[in-house]
PDB file of C-alpha atoms in Angstrom:
ATOM      1  CA  MET D   1       0.000   0.000   0.000  1.00 49.00           C
ATOM      2  CA  ASP D   2       1.388   3.334  -0.994  1.00 52.00           C
ATOM      3  CA  ILE D   3       1.059   5.650   1.993  1.00 51.00           C
ATOM      4  CA  ARG D   4       2.289   9.142   1.300  1.00 52.00           C
ATOM      5  CA  TYR D   5       2.456  12.168   3.598  1.00 49.00           C
ATOM      6  CA  LYS D   6      -0.199  14.676   2.746  1.00 52.00           C
ATOM      7  CA  PRO D   7       0.453  18.114   4.227  1.00 54.00           C
ATOM      8  CA  ASP D   8      -2.441  20.092   5.620  1.00 52.00           C
ATOM      9  CA  ARG D   9      -4.117  22.368   3.193  1.00 54.00           C
ATOM     10  CA  PRO D  10      -2.955  26.008   3.370  1.00 53.00           C
ATOM     11  CA  GLY D  11      -6.520  27.138   4.163  1.00 51.00           C
ATOM     12  CA  LYS D  12      -6.656  24.871   7.194  1.00 51.00           C
ATOM     13  CA  ILE D  13      -3.335  26.221   8.487  1.00 53.00           C
ATOM     14  CA  ARG D  14      -4.473  29.835   8.058  1.00 63.00           C
ATOM     15  CA  PHE D  15      -7.742  29.085   9.839  1.00 58.00           C
ATOM     16  CA  GLY D  16      -5.880  27.605  12.805  1.00 58.00           C
ATOM     17  CA  ARG D  17      -3.649  30.644  13.098  1.00 60.00           C
ATOM     18  CA  ILE D  18      -6.595  33.014  12.866  1.00 59.00           C
ATOM     19  CA  PHE D  19      -8.430  31.044  15.564  1.00 53.00           C
ATOM     20  CA  SER D  20      -5.398  31.190  17.876  1.00 57.00           C
ATOM     21  CA  LEU D  21      -4.991  34.916  17.277  1.00 59.00           C
ATOM     22  CA  ALA D  22      -8.688  35.544  17.929  1.00 57.00           C
ATOM     23  CA  THR D  23      -8.501  33.590  21.188  1.00 51.00           C
ATOM     24  CA  LEU D  24      -5.509  35.644  22.289  1.00 56.00           C
ATOM     25  CA  LEU D  25      -7.233  38.926  21.448  1.00 58.00           C
ATOM     26  CA  ILE D  26     -10.368  37.896  23.339  1.00 53.00           C
ATOM     27  CA  SER D  27      -8.290  36.980  26.391  1.00 52.00           C
ATOM     28  CA  VAL D  28      -6.471  40.323  26.305  1.00 55.00           C
ATOM     29  CA  ALA D  29      -9.744  42.206  25.861  1.00 57.00           C
ATOM     30  CA  ALA D  30     -11.291  40.366  28.819  1.00 54.00           C
ATOM     31  CA  LEU D  31      -8.278  41.242  30.980  1.00 56.00           C
ATOM     32  CA  VAL D  32      -8.487  44.914  29.983  1.00 56.00           C
ATOM     33  CA  LEU D  33     -12.208  45.013  30.765  1.00 57.00           C
ATOM     34  CA  ALA D  34     -11.650  43.319  34.131  1.00 61.00           C
ATOM     35  CA  LEU D  35      -9.093  45.960  35.150  1.00 59.00           C
ATOM     36  CA  ARG D  36     -11.001  48.959  33.800  1.00 68.00           C
ATOM     37  CA  LYS D  37     -12.720  51.283  36.281  1.00 74.00           C
ATOM     38  CA  PRO D  38     -16.494  51.034  35.750  1.00 75.00           C
ATOM     39  CA  GLN D  39     -19.055  53.795  36.040  1.00 78.00           C
ATOM     40  CA  PRO D  40     -19.944  54.411  39.718  1.00 77.00           C
ATOM     41  CA  VAL D  41     -23.264  52.907  40.777  1.00 80.00           C
ATOM     42  CA  ALA D  42     -24.296  56.104  42.589  1.00 79.00           C
ATOM     43  CA  PRO D  43     -23.411  59.823  42.398  1.00 79.00           C
ATOM     44  CA  ARG D  44     -20.919  61.209  44.872  1.00 77.00           C
ATOM     45  CA  GLN D  45     -22.388  62.981  47.897  1.00 80.00           C
ATOM     46  CA  THR D  46     -21.020  66.146  49.453  1.00 82.00           C
ATOM     47  CA  PRO D  47     -19.827  65.963  53.084  1.00 83.00           C
ATOM     48  CA  ALA D  48     -22.902  67.955  54.168  1.00 86.00           C
ATOM     49  CA  ALA D  49     -25.236  65.554  52.343  1.00 87.00           C
ATOM     50  CA  ILE D  50     -23.504  62.549  53.894  1.00 86.00           C
ATOM     51  CA  ALA D  51     -23.806  64.008  57.392  1.00 88.00           C
ATOM     52  CA  ALA D  52     -27.495  64.821  56.850  1.00 91.00           C
ATOM     53  CA  ASN D  53     -28.246  61.384  55.386  1.00 91.00           C
ATOM     54  CA  ALA D  54     -26.422  59.635  58.220  1.00 90.00           C
ATOM     55  CA  GLN D  55     -28.459  61.622  60.743  1.00 92.00           C
ATOM     56  CA  SER D  56     -31.679  60.704  58.882  1.00 94.00           C
ATOM     57  CA  PHE D  57     -30.642  57.036  58.932  1.00 93.00           C
ATOM     58  CA  GLN D  58     -30.176  57.110  62.701  1.00 92.00           C
ATOM     59  CA  ALA D  59     -33.533  58.848  63.206  1.00 93.00           C
ATOM     60  CA  LYS D  60     -35.395  56.220  61.180  1.00 92.00           C
ATOM     61  CA  VAL D  61     -33.722  53.324  62.974  1.00 89.00           C
ATOM     62  CA  SER D  62     -34.614  54.950  66.287  1.00 90.00           C
ATOM     63  CA  GLN D  63     -38.263  55.030  65.162  1.00 89.00           C
ATOM     64  CA  LEU D  64     -38.285  51.248  64.910  1.00 87.00           C
ATOM     65  CA  GLU D  65     -36.654  50.829  68.309  1.00 87.00           C
ATOM     66  CA  GLN D  66     -39.156  53.205  69.908  1.00 88.00           C
ATOM     67  CA  ALA D  67     -42.082  51.417  68.257  1.00 85.00           C
ATOM     68  CA  ARG D  68     -40.932  48.165  69.811  1.00 84.00           C
ATOM     69  CA  GLU D  69     -40.523  49.730  73.232  1.00 84.00           C
ATOM     70  CA  GLN D  70     -44.091  51.040  72.965  1.00 85.00           C
ATOM     71  CA  GLY D  71     -45.416  47.568  72.212  1.00 82.00           C
ATOM     72  CA  GLN D  72     -46.132  48.243  68.537  1.00 83.00           C
ATOM     73  CA  SER D  73     -45.412  45.732  65.777  1.00 83.00           C
ATOM     74  CA  GLY D  74     -45.199  45.759  62.003  1.00 85.00           C
ATOM     75  CA  SER D  75     -43.931  49.338  61.713  1.00 88.00           C
ATOM     76  CA  GLU D  76     -41.864  50.109  58.613  1.00 92.00           C
ATOM     77  CA  VAL D  77     -39.255  52.663  57.644  1.00 92.00           C
ATOM     78  CA  ARG D  78     -37.914  53.310  54.171  1.00 95.00           C
ATOM     79  CA  LEU D  79     -34.240  54.078  53.717  1.00 94.00           C
ATOM     80  CA  THR D  80     -32.681  55.602  50.625  1.00 94.00           C
ATOM     81  CA  ALA D  81     -29.397  54.490  49.088  1.00 92.00           C
ATOM     82  CA  GLY D  82     -27.931  57.832  50.153  1.00 91.00           C
ATOM     83  CA  GLU D  83     -28.854  57.163  53.781  1.00 91.00           C
ATOM     84  CA  ILE D  84     -27.399  53.637  53.689  1.00 90.00           C
ATOM     85  CA  GLY D  85     -24.214  54.818  51.986  1.00 86.00           C
ATOM     86  CA  ALA D  86     -23.820  57.719  54.410  1.00 87.00           C
ATOM     87  CA  ALA D  87     -24.214  55.398  57.403  1.00 86.00           C
ATOM     88  CA  ILE D  88     -21.521  53.117  55.979  1.00 82.00           C
ATOM     89  CA  ALA D  89     -19.167  56.032  55.316  1.00 79.00           C
ATOM     90  CA  GLN D  90     -19.754  57.463  58.792  1.00 78.00           C
ATOM     91  CA  ALA D  91     -19.103  54.069  60.379  1.00 76.00           C
ATOM     92  CA  GLN D  92     -15.727  54.119  58.623  1.00 70.00           C
ATOM     93  CA  GLY D  93     -14.976  57.495  60.216  1.00 68.00           C
ATOM     94  CA  ALA D  94     -14.567  59.131  56.805  1.00 56.00           C
ATOM     95  CA  VAL D  95     -17.306  61.764  57.155  1.00 56.00           C
ATOM     96  CA  PRO D  96     -18.402  64.464  59.621  1.00 53.00           C
ATOM     97  CA  ALA D  97     -20.713  63.481  62.447  1.00 52.00           C
ATOM     98  CA  SER D  98     -23.227  66.294  61.900  1.00 52.00           C
ATOM     99  CA  PRO D  99     -24.709  68.351  59.014  1.00 51.00           C
ATOM    100  CA  ALA D 100     -23.138  71.512  60.502  1.00 52.00           C
ATOM    101  CA  GLN D 101     -19.672  69.981  60.283  1.00 49.00           C
ATOM    102  CA  GLY D 102     -20.430  68.859  56.735  1.00 47.00           C
ATOM    103  CA  LYS D 103     -21.397  72.413  55.706  1.00 49.00           C
ATOM    104  CA  ALA D 104     -18.193  73.704  57.216  1.00 47.00           C
ATOM    105  CA  LEU D 105     -16.191  71.223  55.176  1.00 43.00           C
ATOM    106  CA  ASN D 106     -18.036  72.214  51.992  1.00 47.00           C
ATOM    107  CA  ALA D 107     -17.298  75.891  52.643  1.00 48.00           C
ATOM    108  CA  ALA D 108     -13.621  75.138  53.236  1.00 43.00           C
ATOM    109  CA  GLY D 109     -13.316  73.265  49.954  1.00 46.00           C
ATOM    110  CA  PRO D 110     -12.278  69.654  49.252  1.00 44.00           C
ATOM    111  CA  PRO D 111     -10.325  67.903  52.021  1.00 40.00           C
ATOM    112  CA  ALA D 112      -6.590  67.601  51.646  1.00 36.00           C
ATOM    113  CA  ASP D 113      -6.648  63.929  52.640  1.00 37.00           C
ATOM    114  CA  THR D 114      -8.169  62.019  49.709  1.00 32.00           C
ATOM    115  CA  SER D 115      -9.105  59.093  51.923  1.00 34.00           C
ATOM    116  CA  ALA D 116     -11.461  61.414  53.839  1.00 36.00           C
ATOM    117  CA  ALA D 117     -13.394  62.048  50.630  1.00 36.00           C
ATOM    118  CA  ALA D 118     -14.668  58.477  50.492  1.00 35.00           C
ATOM    119  CA  ALA D 119     -18.398  58.695  49.901  1.00 38.00           C
ATOM    120  CA  PRO D 120     -21.230  56.806  48.202  1.00 36.00           C
ATOM    121  CA  GLY D 121     -20.678  56.993  44.472  1.00 36.00           C
ATOM    122  CA  SER D 122     -16.933  57.503  44.723  1.00 36.00           C
ATOM    123  CA  VAL D 123     -14.838  54.517  43.670  1.00 35.00           C
ATOM    124  CA  GLU D 124     -11.470  56.214  44.017  1.00 40.00           C
ATOM    125  CA  PRO D 125     -10.157  55.114  47.456  1.00 37.00           C
ATOM    126  CA  ALA D 126      -8.206  51.884  47.080  1.00 39.00           C
ATOM    127  CA  ASN D 127      -8.813  50.946  50.700  1.00 40.00           C
ATOM    128  CA  LEU D 128     -12.614  51.105  50.434  1.00 42.00           C
ATOM    129  CA  GLN D 129     -13.896  47.663  51.408  1.00 47.00           C
ATOM    130  CA  GLU D 130     -17.557  48.296  52.175  1.00 52.00           C
ATOM    131  CA  PRO D 131     -19.822  48.488  49.118  1.00 66.00           C
ATOM    132  CA  ILE D 132     -21.125  51.679  47.545  1.00 83.00           C
ATOM    133  CA  ILE D 133     -24.881  51.191  47.448  1.00 86.00           C
ATOM    134  CA  SER D 134     -27.632  52.041  44.980  1.00 91.00           C
ATOM    135  CA  PHE D 135     -31.240  50.860  44.673  1.00 93.00           C
ATOM    136  CA  GLU D 136     -33.210  50.448  41.460  1.00 94.00           C
ATOM    137  CA  GLY D 137     -36.715  48.999  41.611  1.00 94.00           C
ATOM    138  CA  ASP D 138     -36.335  45.870  43.747  1.00 95.00           C
ATOM    139  CA  ILE D 139     -32.617  45.506  43.010  1.00 94.00           C
ATOM    140  CA  VAL D 140     -29.753  46.481  45.290  1.00 93.00           C
ATOM    141  CA  ARG D 141     -26.417  47.159  43.605  1.00 92.00           C
ATOM    142  CA  GLY D 142     -23.104  47.324  45.430  1.00 88.00           C
ATOM    143  CA  GLN D 143     -19.630  48.281  44.253  1.00 86.00           C
ATOM    144  CA  PHE D 144     -16.320  47.907  46.031  1.00 83.00           C
ATOM    145  CA  VAL D 145     -12.599  47.940  45.406  1.00 82.00           C
ATOM    146  CA  THR D 146     -10.281  45.018  46.004  1.00 78.00           C
ATOM    147  CA  GLU D 147      -6.851  43.883  44.842  1.00 75.00           C
ATOM    148  CA  VAL D 148      -6.197  41.032  42.444  1.00 68.00           C
ATOM    149  CA  ALA D 149      -2.549  40.156  41.789  1.00 70.00           C
ATOM    150  CA  GLY D 150      -1.565  43.565  43.126  1.00 75.00           C
ATOM    151  CA  LYS D 151      -3.935  45.409  40.782  1.00 76.00           C
ATOM    152  CA  LYS D 152      -6.801  47.580  41.998  1.00 80.00           C
ATOM    153  CA  THR D 153      -9.965  45.884  40.782  1.00 82.00           C
ATOM    154  CA  TYR D 154     -13.549  47.118  40.898  1.00 85.00           C
ATOM    155  CA  VAL D 155     -16.273  44.581  41.638  1.00 87.00           C
ATOM    156  CA  THR D 156     -19.969  45.292  41.058  1.00 89.00           C
ATOM    157  CA  VAL D 157     -22.697  42.931  42.230  1.00 90.00           C
ATOM    158  CA  ALA D 158     -26.475  43.303  42.055  1.00 92.00           C
ATOM    159  CA  GLY D 159     -29.391  41.186  43.215  1.00 93.00           C
ATOM    160  CA  HIS D 160     -32.382  40.730  45.484  1.00 95.00           C
ATOM    161  CA  LEU D 161     -32.086  41.408  49.199  1.00 92.00           C
ATOM    162  CA  GLY D 162     -34.333  39.538  51.627  1.00 92.00           C
ATOM    163  CA  SER D 163     -34.397  37.764  54.962  1.00 91.00           C
ATOM    164  CA  LYS D 164     -34.816  34.249  56.344  1.00 91.00           C
ATOM    165  CA  ASP D 165     -34.774  32.964  59.919  1.00 91.00           C
ATOM    166  CA  GLY D 166     -33.498  36.271  61.266  1.00 91.00           C
ATOM    167  CA  TYR D 167     -30.679  36.693  58.743  1.00 91.00           C
ATOM    168  CA  ALA D 168     -30.323  38.824  55.631  1.00 92.00           C
ATOM    169  CA  THR D 169     -30.200  36.926  52.336  1.00 92.00           C
ATOM    170  CA  PHE D 170     -28.929  37.920  48.910  1.00 92.00           C
ATOM    171  CA  GLU D 171     -29.630  36.359  45.509  1.00 93.00           C
ATOM    172  CA  PRO D 172     -27.321  37.821  42.834  1.00 92.00           C
ATOM    173  CA  THR D 173     -28.594  38.787  39.391  1.00 94.00           C
ATOM    174  CA  GLU D 174     -25.438  40.496  38.102  1.00 93.00           C
ATOM    175  CA  PHE D 175     -21.717  40.226  38.735  1.00 91.00           C
ATOM    176  CA  LYS D 176     -18.999  42.321  37.113  1.00 89.00           C
ATOM    177  CA  VAL D 177     -15.249  42.590  37.535  1.00 86.00           C
ATOM    178  CA  GLY D 178     -14.274  45.983  36.167  1.00 85.00           C
ATOM    179  CA  ASP D 179     -16.333  46.289  32.994  1.00 85.00           C
ATOM    180  CA  LEU D 180     -16.334  42.531  32.430  1.00 86.00           C
ATOM    181  CA  SER D 181     -19.663  40.775  33.081  1.00 88.00           C
ATOM    182  CA  VAL D 182     -19.315  37.361  34.719  1.00 88.00           C
ATOM    183  CA  PRO D 183     -22.145  34.762  34.536  1.00 92.00           C
ATOM    184  CA  VAL D 184     -23.891  34.620  37.903  1.00 91.00           C
ATOM    185  CA  SER D 185     -23.929  30.820  37.734  1.00 91.00           C
ATOM    186  CA  LEU D 186     -20.128  30.827  37.967  1.00 89.00           C
ATOM    187  CA  VAL D 187     -19.958  32.857  41.185  1.00 87.00           C
ATOM    188  CA  ASN D 188     -23.207  32.186  43.049  1.00 90.00           C
ATOM    189  CA  ASP D 189     -22.029  29.041  44.878  1.00 90.00           C
ATOM    190  CA  ALA D 190     -18.868  30.768  46.084  1.00 88.00           C
ATOM    191  CA  LEU D 191     -20.846  33.849  47.095  1.00 88.00           C
ATOM    192  CA  GLN D 192     -23.396  31.852  49.105  1.00 89.00           C
ATOM    193  CA  LYS D 193     -20.579  29.935  50.810  1.00 89.00           C
ATOM    194  CA  LYS D 194     -18.886  33.202  51.745  1.00 85.00           C
ATOM    195  CA  MET D 195     -22.162  34.518  53.152  1.00 87.00           C
ATOM    196  CA  LEU D 196     -22.502  31.418  55.321  1.00 87.00           C
ATOM    197  CA  GLU D 197     -18.990  31.996  56.645  1.00 87.00           C
ATOM    198  CA  GLN D 198     -19.947  35.591  57.494  1.00 84.00           C
ATOM    199  CA  GLN D 199     -23.423  34.735  58.799  1.00 85.00           C
ATOM    200  CA  ASP D 200     -22.919  36.546  62.103  1.00 87.00           C
ATOM    201  CA  ARG D 201     -22.554  39.814  60.193  1.00 85.00           C
ATOM    202  CA  LEU D 202     -25.823  39.127  58.361  1.00 88.00           C
ATOM    203  CA  LYS D 203     -27.912  38.691  61.502  1.00 90.00           C
ATOM    204  CA  LEU D 204     -30.764  41.202  61.654  1.00 89.00           C
ATOM    205  CA  PRO D 205     -31.243  43.350  64.782  1.00 86.00           C
ATOM    206  CA  ASP D 206     -33.625  41.855  67.331  1.00 85.00           C
ATOM    207  CA  PHE D 207     -36.287  44.462  66.552  1.00 85.00           C
ATOM    208  CA  VAL D 208     -36.249  43.810  62.763  1.00 88.00           C
ATOM    209  CA  SER D 209     -38.309  41.056  61.146  1.00 90.00           C
ATOM    210  CA  ASP D 210     -37.729  41.676  57.445  1.00 92.00           C
ATOM    211  CA  VAL D 211     -35.725  43.698  54.941  1.00 93.00           C
ATOM    212  CA  ARG D 212     -36.351  44.116  51.230  1.00 93.00           C
ATOM    213  CA  VAL D 213     -35.767  46.573  48.409  1.00 94.00           C
ATOM    214  CA  GLU D 214     -38.944  48.056  46.972  1.00 94.00           C
ATOM    215  CA  ASN D 215     -39.455  50.999  44.603  1.00 94.00           C
ATOM    216  CA  GLY D 216     -35.823  52.049  44.909  1.00 94.00           C
ATOM    217  CA  GLN D 217     -35.744  52.066  48.711  1.00 93.00           C
ATOM    218  CA  LEU D 218     -34.767  49.678  51.482  1.00 94.00           C
ATOM    219  CA  VAL D 219     -37.871  48.719  53.480  1.00 94.00           C
ATOM    220  CA  VAL D 220     -37.134  47.641  57.053  1.00 93.00           C
ATOM    221  CA  THR D 221     -40.014  46.042  58.977  1.00 92.00           C
ATOM    222  CA  GLN D 222     -40.146  46.016  62.764  1.00 88.00           C
ATOM    223  CA  LYS D 223     -41.226  42.875  64.631  1.00 83.00           C
TER     224      LYS D 223
END
């Protein structure tokens, strides 16, 4: 039997090279998108606005506590994304404690220390670990900064917030690294596992029975 070597056709070789090149370009593009800074999920608040929103947050939470002390049940308060974000920023010690101090800072101009400018909607501080919050319909969207292989990376996650057995729950509907969208099915198991590990931090206050996002606000229901 005469068996002779038959080289691959030139068209097949060119197709293989094109496929390899396309795969490389897609990989590079994905990496660039993953490292790119995305659009902030919420506008930046002024120091005065943060102080006022943080004060409003505390007042609304106090309403629920007072309702419980008075023997009432089922009371609700609605919190805006600005109020939630301001409370987070104030807890980090990055904002003034009162609206008056916030107005004074506004009048004096931007702070010299850039870390003190951390506010909802601002994704600049590399050490910001807590999420920047926004609400849209019944969706909560959070954005935070982390480091991957020494590179500052922006992570955006969105989903449905709820509660079960006295703990907050979260079902993701969107996950992005930089500007790169990642299928939720690839990250949901890891996210739920991480939430179980941090379950103590997800425990609702004793006077709260339910939390949910509705019409662009966080609805907190008192027991």
